[in-house]
XYZ file of C-alpha atoms in Angstrom:
722
model
C -58.224 -84.855 -13.427
C -56.999 -83.751 -10.059
C -54.323 -86.441 -10.077
C -53.233 -85.388 -13.588
C -52.940 -81.758 -12.495
C -50.939 -82.808 -9.435
C -48.522 -84.835 -11.536
C -48.096 -81.935 -13.969
C -47.325 -79.610 -11.081
C -44.744 -82.058 -9.751
C -43.109 -82.278 -13.146
C -42.938 -78.474 -13.358
C -41.359 -78.263 -9.913
C -38.813 -80.890 -10.897
C -38.002 -79.078 -14.108
C -37.361 -75.760 -12.370
C -34.303 -76.820 -10.420
C -32.949 -78.475 -13.475
C -33.324 -75.232 -15.390
C -31.683 -73.263 -12.566
C -28.932 -75.850 -12.328
C -28.362 -75.631 -16.050
C -28.144 -71.840 -15.786
C -25.573 -72.055 -12.998
C -23.594 -74.606 -15.004
C -23.722 -72.272 -17.992
C -22.466 -69.367 -15.854
C -19.638 -71.489 -14.501
C -18.709 -72.483 -18.052
C -18.652 -68.834 -19.116
C -16.509 -67.943 -16.105
C -14.222 -70.870 -16.740
C -13.834 -69.965 -20.392
C -13.130 -66.308 -19.462
C -10.573 -67.394 -16.883
C -9.085 -69.990 -19.165
C -8.920 -67.336 -21.863
C -6.456 -65.528 -19.603
C -3.409 -67.615 -18.898
C -1.851 -67.614 -15.403
C 1.157 -65.809 -16.862
C -1.098 -63.020 -18.126
C -2.790 -62.626 -14.713
C 0.604 -62.646 -12.970
C 1.968 -60.060 -15.395
C -1.099 -57.858 -14.875
C -0.659 -57.934 -11.092
C 3.070 -57.292 -11.362
C 2.497 -54.329 -13.701
C -0.049 -52.834 -11.295
C 2.293 -53.191 -8.310
C 5.284 -51.923 -10.295
C 3.460 -48.806 -11.519
C 2.143 -48.113 -8.002
C 5.589 -48.502 -6.411
C 7.114 -46.309 -9.109
C 4.477 -43.640 -8.471
C 5.074 -43.836 -4.697
C 8.849 -43.506 -5.001
C 8.511 -40.744 -7.593
C 6.137 -38.822 -5.300
C 8.629 -39.054 -2.438
C 11.534 -37.933 -4.627
C 9.546 -35.032 -6.064
C 8.724 -33.922 -2.521
C 12.427 -34.002 -1.621
C 13.352 -31.977 -4.723
C 10.627 -29.460 -3.945
C 11.832 -29.005 -0.347
C 15.435 -28.594 -1.488
C 14.534 -26.044 -4.151
C 12.249 -24.103 -1.822
C 14.875 -24.052 0.945
C 17.488 -22.780 -1.505
C 15.177 -20.053 -2.803
C 14.135 -18.994 0.677
C 17.590 -18.733 2.244
C 19.948 -18.472 -0.779
C 21.796 -21.212 1.054
C 24.482 -21.997 -1.522
C 25.516 -18.332 -1.827
C 26.038 -17.739 1.901
C 28.975 -18.106 4.228
C 28.944 -20.777 6.923
C 27.996 -18.305 9.667
C 25.006 -16.993 7.698
C 23.849 -20.558 7.010
C 24.011 -21.461 10.678
C 21.938 -18.428 11.674
C 19.008 -19.939 9.741
C 18.812 -22.555 12.530
C 16.800 -20.897 15.266
C 16.197 -21.783 18.943
C 16.366 -25.479 19.810
C 17.158 -26.312 16.169
C 20.480 -24.506 16.597
C 21.320 -26.662 19.619
C 20.603 -29.899 17.740
C 22.800 -28.914 14.823
C 25.584 -27.643 17.104
C 25.914 -31.096 18.676
C 26.090 -32.627 15.194
C 29.014 -30.276 14.496
C 30.659 -31.241 17.789
C 30.447 -34.930 16.892
C 32.148 -34.319 13.540
C 34.933 -32.291 15.217
C 35.624 -34.982 17.833
C 38.842 -37.008 17.322
C 36.801 -40.232 17.366
C 33.136 -41.223 17.493
C 33.563 -42.783 20.946
C 35.152 -39.596 22.263
C 32.352 -37.545 20.716
C 29.671 -39.622 22.466
C 31.510 -39.341 25.783
C 31.704 -35.544 25.475
C 27.985 -35.354 24.744
C 26.975 -37.610 27.614
C 29.276 -35.703 30.003
C 28.887 -32.256 28.490
C 30.183 -29.345 30.605
C 30.995 -26.960 27.737
C 27.473 -25.832 26.890
C 25.774 -24.579 30.058
C 27.774 -22.850 32.773
C 28.117 -24.625 36.130
C 26.229 -27.647 34.797
C 27.189 -31.011 33.351
C 24.424 -32.475 31.195
C 23.821 -35.691 29.309
C 22.906 -34.034 26.028
C 22.010 -37.327 24.329
C 19.427 -38.074 27.003
C 18.013 -34.595 27.560
C 17.763 -33.601 23.896
C 17.214 -36.996 22.201
C 20.313 -36.688 20.023
C 20.147 -40.117 18.367
C 19.352 -38.495 14.987
C 22.579 -36.487 15.220
C 24.542 -39.595 16.247
C 23.223 -41.499 13.234
C 23.817 -38.548 10.887
C 27.429 -38.135 12.015
C 28.121 -41.872 11.635
C 26.633 -41.932 8.139
C 28.520 -38.796 7.136
C 31.886 -40.263 8.068
C 31.217 -43.919 7.190
C 30.010 -43.149 3.668
C 32.969 -40.891 2.887
C 30.651 -37.943 2.355
C 33.107 -35.632 4.097
C 35.110 -35.603 0.857
C 32.083 -34.878 -1.336
C 29.564 -32.704 0.501
C 29.583 -30.153 3.309
C 28.220 -31.310 6.699
C 25.267 -28.906 6.649
C 24.079 -30.106 3.238
C 24.379 -33.740 4.313
C 22.380 -33.043 7.490
C 19.625 -31.142 5.695
C 19.575 -33.746 2.915
C 18.977 -36.521 5.445
C 15.986 -34.721 6.956
C 14.557 -33.917 3.514
C 15.095 -37.547 2.509
C 13.077 -38.670 5.527
C 10.295 -36.325 4.449
C 10.306 -38.109 1.100
C 9.920 -41.425 2.952
C 7.103 -39.800 4.965
C 5.159 -38.962 1.821
C 5.859 -42.402 0.307
C 4.538 -44.107 3.463
C 1.318 -42.067 3.351
C 1.005 -42.982 -0.342
C 1.418 -46.683 0.502
C -1.141 -46.550 3.343
C -3.819 -45.002 1.152
C -2.992 -47.467 -1.642
C -3.265 -50.461 0.724
C -6.672 -49.324 1.958
C -8.251 -48.410 -1.377
C -6.526 -50.879 -3.690
C -5.599 -48.160 -6.184
C -2.453 -46.046 -6.352
C -4.621 -43.152 -7.530
C -5.494 -42.671 -3.837
C -1.790 -42.380 -3.068
C -1.343 -39.664 -5.679
C -4.266 -37.720 -4.229
C -2.838 -38.123 -0.700
C 0.478 -36.627 -1.792
C -1.280 -33.769 -3.611
C -3.312 -32.839 -0.532
C -0.205 -33.157 1.672
C 1.778 -30.726 -0.502
C -1.031 -28.217 -0.952
C -1.690 -28.135 2.807
C 1.977 -28.394 3.830
C 1.598 -25.327 6.103
C -0.589 -27.583 8.259
C 1.028 -30.979 7.579
C 4.682 -30.335 8.421
C 7.010 -27.839 10.124
C 9.988 -28.737 7.955
C 10.003 -25.301 6.297
C 10.357 -23.460 9.603
C 12.668 -25.663 11.629
C 14.519 -28.513 9.938
C 16.204 -30.314 12.901
C 13.036 -30.640 15.023
C 12.673 -34.093 16.581
C 9.275 -34.603 14.956
C 10.798 -34.117 11.493
C 13.128 -37.028 12.243
C 10.551 -39.237 13.993
C 7.203 -38.859 12.193
C 8.416 -40.454 8.921
C 9.156 -43.643 10.896
C 5.713 -43.462 12.474
C 4.137 -43.141 9.015
C 6.034 -46.257 7.909
C 4.814 -48.060 11.033
C 1.215 -47.057 10.280
C 1.569 -48.316 6.699
C 2.872 -51.691 7.962
C 0.099 -51.830 10.576
C -2.508 -51.156 7.881
C -1.244 -54.097 5.855
C -1.065 -56.289 8.967
C -4.710 -55.595 9.907
C -6.099 -56.549 6.498
C -8.157 -59.717 6.304
C -7.279 -62.786 4.215
C -3.582 -61.959 4.378
C -1.278 -64.880 3.655
C 1.199 -65.970 6.322
C 4.299 -64.598 4.618
C 2.749 -61.173 3.988
C 1.507 -61.027 7.573
C 4.952 -61.853 8.957
C 6.584 -59.320 6.654
C 4.210 -56.566 7.807
C 4.775 -57.560 11.444
C 8.562 -57.373 11.106
C 8.386 -54.003 9.368
C 6.003 -52.687 12.005
C 8.320 -53.862 14.787
C 11.396 -52.212 13.247
C 9.635 -48.882 12.615
C 8.110 -48.838 16.121
C 11.498 -49.406 17.776
C 13.080 -46.662 15.674
C 10.245 -44.217 16.333
C 10.491 -44.819 20.082
C 14.211 -44.018 20.128
C 14.048 -40.956 17.855
C 11.606 -38.834 19.860
C 11.160 -38.499 23.602
C 7.401 -37.920 23.207
C 6.829 -40.872 20.858
C 5.210 -42.979 23.599
C 2.326 -40.494 23.809
C 1.638 -40.895 20.069
C 1.796 -44.677 20.435
C -0.630 -44.415 23.371
C -3.200 -42.836 21.055
C -2.560 -45.637 18.582
C -2.963 -48.261 21.341
C -6.331 -46.714 22.286
C -7.396 -46.952 18.638
C -6.404 -50.623 18.549
C -8.280 -51.266 21.802
C -11.479 -49.860 20.271
C -10.808 -51.887 17.112
C -10.512 -54.995 19.317
C -13.914 -54.185 20.817
C -15.598 -53.540 17.451
C -13.874 -56.305 15.481
C -13.543 -59.442 17.614
C -11.616 -61.500 15.055
C -8.734 -58.992 15.178
C -8.054 -59.625 18.887
C -5.008 -61.852 18.367
C -3.412 -59.405 15.922
C -4.028 -56.465 18.248
C -2.351 -58.254 21.156
C 0.627 -59.061 18.951
C 0.995 -55.305 18.379
C 0.834 -54.790 22.148
C 3.901 -57.053 22.469
C 5.758 -54.725 20.102
C 4.855 -51.771 22.343
C 6.187 -53.555 25.431
C 9.507 -54.378 23.795
C 9.769 -50.859 22.299
C 9.299 -49.297 25.722
C 11.953 -51.600 27.151
C 14.365 -50.735 24.333
C 13.620 -47.017 24.661
C 14.147 -47.198 28.426
C 17.620 -48.627 27.906
C 18.685 -46.383 25.025
C 17.324 -43.241 26.685
C 19.506 -43.846 29.757
C 16.764 -45.397 31.910
C 14.249 -42.663 31.212
C 11.677 -42.860 34.067
C 9.028 -41.160 31.910
C 8.685 -44.405 29.926
C 7.974 -46.434 33.071
C 5.136 -44.122 34.149
C 3.857 -43.551 30.613
C 0.162 -44.236 29.972
C 1.191 -46.533 27.108
C 2.907 -49.014 29.423
C 0.010 -48.954 31.903
C -2.615 -49.485 29.190
C -0.777 -52.227 27.306
C 0.327 -53.977 30.508
C -3.245 -54.027 31.817
C -4.671 -55.327 28.524
C -2.045 -58.072 28.315
C -2.857 -59.079 31.903
C -6.586 -59.200 31.144
C -5.822 -61.345 28.092
C -3.886 -63.793 30.266
C -6.836 -64.138 32.675
C -8.934 -65.655 29.838
C -12.193 -64.061 30.975
C -14.380 -65.953 28.540
C -17.390 -68.181 28.823
C -19.740 -70.112 26.616
C -21.421 -67.654 24.257
C -24.933 -66.629 25.250
C -24.763 -67.995 28.792
C -25.193 -65.951 31.960
C -21.569 -66.637 32.939
C -20.350 -65.209 29.607
C -22.343 -62.010 30.195
C -20.927 -61.631 33.705
C -17.406 -62.172 32.337
C -17.954 -59.436 29.756
C -19.003 -57.004 32.482
C -15.940 -57.905 34.584
C -13.682 -57.550 31.544
C -15.130 -54.132 30.713
C -14.638 -53.010 34.319
C -11.013 -54.182 34.312
C -10.286 -52.472 30.978
C -11.551 -49.177 32.416
C -9.889 -49.371 35.840
C -6.788 -51.562 35.648
C -4.682 -49.225 33.409
C -5.319 -46.295 35.778
C -4.493 -48.450 38.794
C -1.228 -49.658 37.256
C -0.244 -46.099 36.354
C -0.868 -44.879 39.905
C 1.169 -47.773 41.333
C 4.071 -47.079 38.947
C 4.102 -43.397 39.900
C 4.273 -44.342 43.577
C 7.493 -46.321 43.083
C 9.180 -44.550 40.145
C 10.492 -40.978 40.649
C 9.386 -38.855 37.709
C 9.212 -35.185 36.793
C 8.241 -34.928 33.126
C 4.646 -36.012 33.673
C 4.268 -33.482 36.506
C 5.144 -30.619 34.145
C 2.658 -31.922 31.594
C -0.126 -32.348 34.152
C 0.374 -28.802 35.477
C 0.341 -27.487 31.923
C -2.902 -29.353 31.094
C -4.550 -28.161 34.309
C -3.886 -24.529 33.405
C -4.711 -25.140 29.725
C -8.198 -26.447 30.513
C -8.879 -23.834 33.182
C -8.729 -26.273 36.104
C -6.078 -24.201 37.823
C -4.587 -20.712 37.761
C -0.889 -19.957 37.953
C 1.536 -17.050 37.940
C 4.394 -19.307 36.889
C 6.305 -17.599 34.099
C 7.275 -20.765 32.201
C 3.770 -22.256 32.143
C 2.179 -18.985 31.059
C 4.860 -18.468 28.414
C 4.220 -21.930 26.975
C 0.461 -21.334 26.956
C 1.037 -18.147 24.980
C 2.928 -19.991 22.225
C 0.922 -20.383 19.033
C 1.510 -24.136 18.882
C -0.264 -24.591 22.241
C -3.295 -22.486 21.312
C -6.517 -23.839 19.818
C -6.516 -23.865 15.988
C -7.475 -20.598 14.348
C -10.237 -20.132 11.788
C -7.570 -19.754 9.111
C -6.593 -23.392 9.631
C -10.087 -24.669 8.839
C -10.402 -22.177 5.990
C -7.206 -23.472 4.346
C -8.361 -27.086 4.627
C -11.746 -26.163 3.164
C -10.290 -24.203 0.254
C -8.186 -27.211 -0.737
C -11.375 -29.377 -0.532
C -9.663 -31.630 2.029
C -11.955 -30.939 4.995
C -15.289 -31.419 3.118
C -14.204 -34.758 1.630
C -12.741 -35.913 4.946
C -16.022 -35.182 6.721
C -17.940 -37.017 3.968
C -15.699 -40.086 4.196
C -15.777 -39.985 7.995
C -19.591 -39.845 8.150
C -20.034 -42.740 5.695
C -17.493 -44.898 7.535
C -18.970 -44.117 10.961
C -22.511 -44.939 9.864
C -21.329 -48.169 8.248
C -19.381 -49.068 11.406
C -22.499 -48.409 13.490
C -24.516 -50.731 11.255
C -21.894 -53.447 11.672
C -21.959 -53.056 15.473
C -25.756 -53.291 15.650
C -25.680 -56.287 13.322
C -23.227 -57.998 15.639
C -25.262 -57.134 18.750
C -28.363 -58.635 17.131
C -26.469 -61.916 16.699
C -25.995 -61.913 12.930
C -22.888 -63.686 11.696
C -20.064 -61.671 10.169
C -18.776 -62.363 6.671
C -15.237 -63.613 6.324
C -14.771 -61.754 3.041
C -16.474 -58.479 2.170
C -17.107 -58.009 -1.540
C -17.788 -54.810 -3.458
C -21.466 -55.723 -3.906
C -21.942 -55.934 -0.117
C -21.329 -52.193 0.308
C -20.032 -52.512 3.875
C -16.967 -50.318 4.200
C -17.322 -50.447 7.997
C -16.510 -54.184 8.012
C -12.848 -53.593 7.129
C -10.646 -53.607 10.262
C -8.023 -51.289 8.726
C -10.761 -48.745 7.969
C -12.133 -48.991 11.518
C -8.655 -48.388 12.915
C -7.924 -45.332 10.766
C -11.317 -43.760 11.445
C -10.808 -44.105 15.207
C -7.174 -42.977 14.958
C -7.965 -39.772 13.045
C -10.863 -39.004 15.390
C -8.662 -39.279 18.492
C -5.855 -37.246 16.934
C -8.415 -34.716 15.700
C -9.819 -34.223 19.197
C -6.315 -33.404 20.445
C -5.582 -31.128 17.469
C -8.744 -29.129 18.241
C -7.255 -28.278 21.642
C -3.547 -27.864 20.818
C -2.716 -26.503 17.371
C 0.785 -28.004 17.332
C -0.758 -31.485 17.128
C -2.314 -30.658 13.764
C 1.014 -31.620 12.184
C 0.359 -35.195 13.337
C -3.362 -35.208 12.501
C -3.564 -33.476 9.105
C -1.352 -35.952 7.139
C -3.689 -38.799 8.123
C -6.692 -36.663 7.223
C -5.150 -36.377 3.733
C -4.659 -40.133 3.613
C -8.156 -41.078 4.839
C -9.927 -38.566 2.581
C -7.972 -39.758 -0.461
C -8.710 -43.396 0.374
C -12.441 -42.717 0.651
C -12.696 -40.692 -2.538
C -10.852 -43.374 -4.550
C -12.478 -46.406 -2.899
C -15.290 -48.127 -4.845
C -16.370 -49.810 -1.583
C -17.102 -46.454 0.035
C -19.149 -45.220 -2.918
C -20.928 -48.600 -3.055
C -21.811 -48.247 0.628
C -23.348 -44.844 -0.043
C -25.185 -45.978 -3.184
C -26.599 -49.016 -1.392
C -28.203 -46.690 1.146
C -29.648 -44.514 -1.654
C -31.061 -47.620 -3.443
C -30.633 -46.361 -6.982
C -32.488 -48.375 -9.617
C -31.698 -46.498 -12.820
C -27.972 -47.299 -12.850
C -26.240 -50.440 -11.605
C -24.660 -49.409 -8.274
C -21.430 -51.373 -8.813
C -20.818 -49.688 -12.160
C -21.634 -46.252 -10.737
C -19.343 -46.846 -7.725
C -16.447 -47.715 -10.029
C -17.123 -44.628 -12.162
C -17.286 -42.339 -9.116
C -14.054 -43.773 -7.650
C -12.290 -42.703 -10.847
C -14.190 -39.549 -11.801
C -14.199 -37.718 -8.440
C -10.397 -37.914 -7.829
C -9.817 -36.968 -11.478
C -11.950 -33.830 -11.079
C -10.155 -32.978 -7.815
C -6.793 -33.470 -9.522
C -7.757 -31.199 -12.433
C -8.867 -28.487 -10.001
C -5.516 -28.800 -8.204
C -3.667 -28.492 -11.497
C -5.568 -25.336 -12.376
C -5.564 -23.574 -9.003
C -2.690 -24.838 -6.824
C 0.010 -26.051 -9.207
C 0.760 -22.503 -10.482
C 1.188 -21.405 -6.848
C 3.757 -24.133 -6.200
C 5.694 -23.134 -9.314
C 5.532 -19.469 -8.284
C 6.967 -20.323 -4.851
C 9.933 -22.027 -6.498
C 10.586 -19.218 -8.974
C 9.961 -16.351 -6.551
C 13.183 -14.943 -5.114
C 13.021 -14.689 -1.330
C 15.707 -13.397 0.966
C 16.566 -14.225 4.545
C 19.076 -11.662 5.741
C 19.821 -10.845 9.362
C 22.868 -8.543 9.375
C 22.512 -7.606 13.049
C 22.798 -11.222 14.201
C 25.713 -11.822 11.803
C 27.513 -8.780 13.229
C 26.851 -9.943 16.799
C 28.234 -13.438 16.172
C 31.248 -11.988 14.362
C 32.000 -9.656 17.272
C 31.748 -12.512 19.798
C 34.143 -14.706 17.809
C 36.665 -11.866 17.411
C 36.429 -9.921 20.684
C 35.084 -12.141 23.460
C 37.478 -14.380 25.452
C 37.211 -18.099 24.740
C 36.216 -18.811 28.351
C 33.450 -16.166 28.349
C 29.908 -17.091 29.394
C 26.962 -15.308 27.750
C 23.513 -14.645 29.194
C 20.352 -13.756 27.292
C 17.147 -15.251 25.982
C 17.297 -19.067 25.516
C 16.569 -18.780 21.769
C 19.532 -16.458 21.241
C 21.750 -18.630 23.438
C 21.087 -21.569 21.122
C 22.317 -19.545 18.154
C 25.414 -18.386 20.078
C 26.271 -21.969 21.020
C 26.029 -23.048 17.369
C 27.709 -20.095 15.667
C 30.505 -19.399 18.150
C 30.823 -22.417 20.449
C 30.946 -20.144 23.516
C 29.362 -21.254 26.792
C 25.895 -19.935 27.723
C 23.763 -19.747 30.862
C 20.547 -21.264 29.472
C 19.109 -23.337 26.633
C 15.710 -23.500 24.898
C 14.893 -26.780 26.646
C 11.700 -27.208 28.675
C 11.949 -30.691 30.184
C 14.628 -29.982 32.812
C 13.768 -28.274 36.101
C 17.106 -26.531 36.494
C 17.108 -25.180 32.938
C 13.521 -23.997 33.327
C 14.490 -22.078 36.458
C 17.559 -20.657 34.693
C 15.449 -19.454 31.768
C 13.024 -17.679 34.077
C 15.845 -16.069 36.063
C 17.720 -14.860 32.972
C 14.507 -13.449 31.509
C 14.404 -11.116 34.547
C 16.567 -8.711 32.514
C 13.249 -7.675 30.889
C 11.445 -7.216 34.225
C 11.166 -4.345 36.697
C 13.992 -5.416 38.952
C 16.928 -3.476 40.379
C 20.394 -3.533 38.842
C 21.700 -5.254 41.962
C 19.125 -8.083 41.671
C 19.981 -8.692 38.025
C 23.693 -8.590 38.806
C 23.311 -11.204 41.547
C 21.313 -13.488 39.246
C 23.846 -13.274 36.414
C 26.922 -13.705 38.587
C 25.346 -16.743 40.276
C 25.607 -18.460 36.864
C 29.141 -17.122 36.281
C 28.008 -15.018 33.321
C 30.559 -12.561 31.860
C 28.416 -10.888 29.188
C 24.752 -9.933 28.997
C 22.880 -9.533 25.692
C 19.678 -7.471 25.679
C 17.435 -7.940 22.635
C 15.547 -4.873 21.516
C 12.808 -7.054 19.959
C 11.902 -8.470 23.395
C 12.419 -5.276 25.365
C 10.174 -3.242 23.030
C 7.911 -6.149 22.058
C 4.447 -5.306 20.770
C 2.523 -8.549 21.284
C -0.475 -9.523 19.191
C -2.047 -11.393 22.112
C -3.001 -9.539 25.268
C -0.765 -10.332 28.226
C 1.549 -12.642 26.285
C 4.604 -10.430 25.931
C 7.620 -11.646 27.894
C 7.684 -8.480 30.016
C 3.946 -8.824 30.783
C 4.389 -12.431 31.916
C 7.317 -11.394 34.102
C 5.270 -8.618 35.692
C 2.554 -11.178 36.554
C 5.080 -13.653 37.960
C 6.823 -10.928 40.020
C 3.576 -9.499 41.383
C 3.899 -6.192 39.541
C 0.473 -6.649 37.949
C -2.706 -7.124 39.967
C -5.287 -9.078 38.003
C -8.418 -7.089 38.829
C -10.993 -5.304 36.724
C -9.125 -3.052 34.349
C -5.812 -4.852 34.955
C -4.500 -2.164 37.312
C -0.707 -1.895 37.307
C 1.122 -1.600 40.626
C 4.201 0.492 40.027
C 7.535 -1.088 40.931
C 10.258 0.878 42.700
C 12.456 0.292 39.632
C 12.059 0.858 35.940
C 12.274 -1.967 33.416
C 15.883 -3.121 33.484
C 16.339 -3.509 29.718
C 15.331 0.156 29.271
C 17.199 1.588 32.232
C 20.512 -0.119 31.482
C 20.690 1.599 28.081
C 20.658 5.078 29.643
C 24.097 4.552 31.250
C 23.552 6.091 34.662
C 24.261 4.938 38.189
C 23.802 2.338 39.593
C 23.525 0.477 36.250
C 26.946 1.613 34.989
C 28.449 0.336 38.238
C 27.457 -3.232 37.434
C 27.370 -3.302 33.606
C 29.553 -1.771 30.895
C 28.283 -1.592 27.349
C 30.886 -3.044 24.963
C 28.911 -3.516 21.736
C 25.574 -2.595 20.215
C 23.683 -2.454 16.942
C 20.052 -1.939 15.979
C 18.903 -5.228 17.550
C 21.363 -6.183 20.278
C 23.084 -4.495 23.230
C 26.014 -6.367 24.773
C 27.129 -5.510 28.333
C 30.174 -6.758 30.151
C 29.351 -7.767 33.713
C 31.833 -5.983 35.936
C 33.827 -8.106 38.330
C 34.979 -5.093 40.353
C 32.096 -2.776 41.192
C 32.824 0.944 41.534
C 29.952 2.998 42.929
C 29.928 6.459 41.432
C 27.503 9.249 42.046
């Protein structure tokens, strides 16, 4: 009996695998019949239709953004109904300087002559010859002027419309690149649509295009967005060779262009290189790809060094030191057999070198390469973080600018009201926890899957997700300190939040932690990835879309008659060889609207111009008429313009008015309890000169005034009257 029972048990055990095998065979047959039911042509057509619709949506989103910017700009400034002078006045500060050089290039007899005049420019700042292309990164203007003349647009469209259209067109490419990045990460173009919607709704915090069109960042950041999109595709796993090469070539081209367009681009790429370094640590299999990107950085720095007239700032940049050190460590091949004592020692040595070698290289480079830009930035950061105190007017003035302050509560409130910040935090938390799980799994010695499926629920396994999480965190840390950097951070917050909301993998990761049993998690993840963005989109349509329409239909008016009158008087009454002195922002407008020479420019990367700006600003300090006269004549100034808005400024921030900063720099304010004021022997010059009494009338003669501006001719022959 026992033997019979044993044989029966054996037969049952033998039958079980057969049954399981038959079930697997049946499943394969079902799958084969379902696949065979769909012909390869049908599958190919389905993929093509998906890609075509996504690309169409991306391009349409970019074009709609361009049309919106154009319509809003027209409504805000009534641009088409204004004369050329009134149009040019809309360019303020450094934007006016950029556009003025674009005009100069178009007026030049030839392109070669125009470049020569810019690189040897002695018609902008008195007693100074500058290389405007180098100091102001004028490659965007060079490209715009070439395109304007080469395409024959001079017979079709006015130069100002062509220039503005180019910048708006780049903003359309910017939005399209963000769309593509979110689409690549999530696999659905619905994420791209949501990215664009969040970008538009939060455009006060995503772009400065509405306030200052010619800014360098408005030219450069679209190329950076394209580079990030190509990098996202390049980092994806299971990418075929042709797609990988295509992404690499695109990434190279966009990186080179970005480096040339903006003098501060290497700092943004340094943050990206740090993100890739951390990705290399967390995701070992991406090491070769990451080092290929490092090669692009090296060549980009070399190209930028040449095209920016041997800019020493690129040689001492942290990007070069970091990438150079990492490439050197890679060449040393500090590896050993896995699990051995030697391998552990090598890891410790490698970690030590990664932490110390970049700093060492940077110190060595600074010892041999003369540089000034980094010194200004280091002094600024020291004062910003309270490590040092200074009475320097320029540093304190920069610290008082809104873009260098910490973000206000209104910024976070706007992001919360548009639902962007809550969803970003949700996506960030899920991705960080999943990444932490992956790291601990790797430390414990568990093997990593080559392909991550939806059922796995491991969003933290994707290298492109790891990169973007780290990238937004690093940019976010900087944006929390300096508000101006929010314009780099917020667009990628829009992209990452939209990716997470529309990604079934992210919802599957969350549902796997919750361990739901009532509903199949895969089905629920797919439903949530469609339902949540749909609900967000409907809320946008109800709440924010009417606001956008109202902005386009609402008639706004930008009218500055006082500035128009001032520029008209200068063009009609002032000699062609006259030199004007005043605030740097106003001098930029005078250079653009009249072409007359000025004493200073709104440029803060040149020591001499910084000193000029501080000296000219002394017209709003408590200095004697003789002191001001000596300062102005030392720069060969013929006319002085006093702005009533600066002289009678009522600042919103304590101690940040120009006259307050000058009093601190000149020692007229003692910083003690109660901020006791030490009275100067002289009254404030901008007030005293208006009264027309001696000795002010001996040095300055008022020749024009209106409600906002007072113009004084600087006397060449001084007559002292009682």
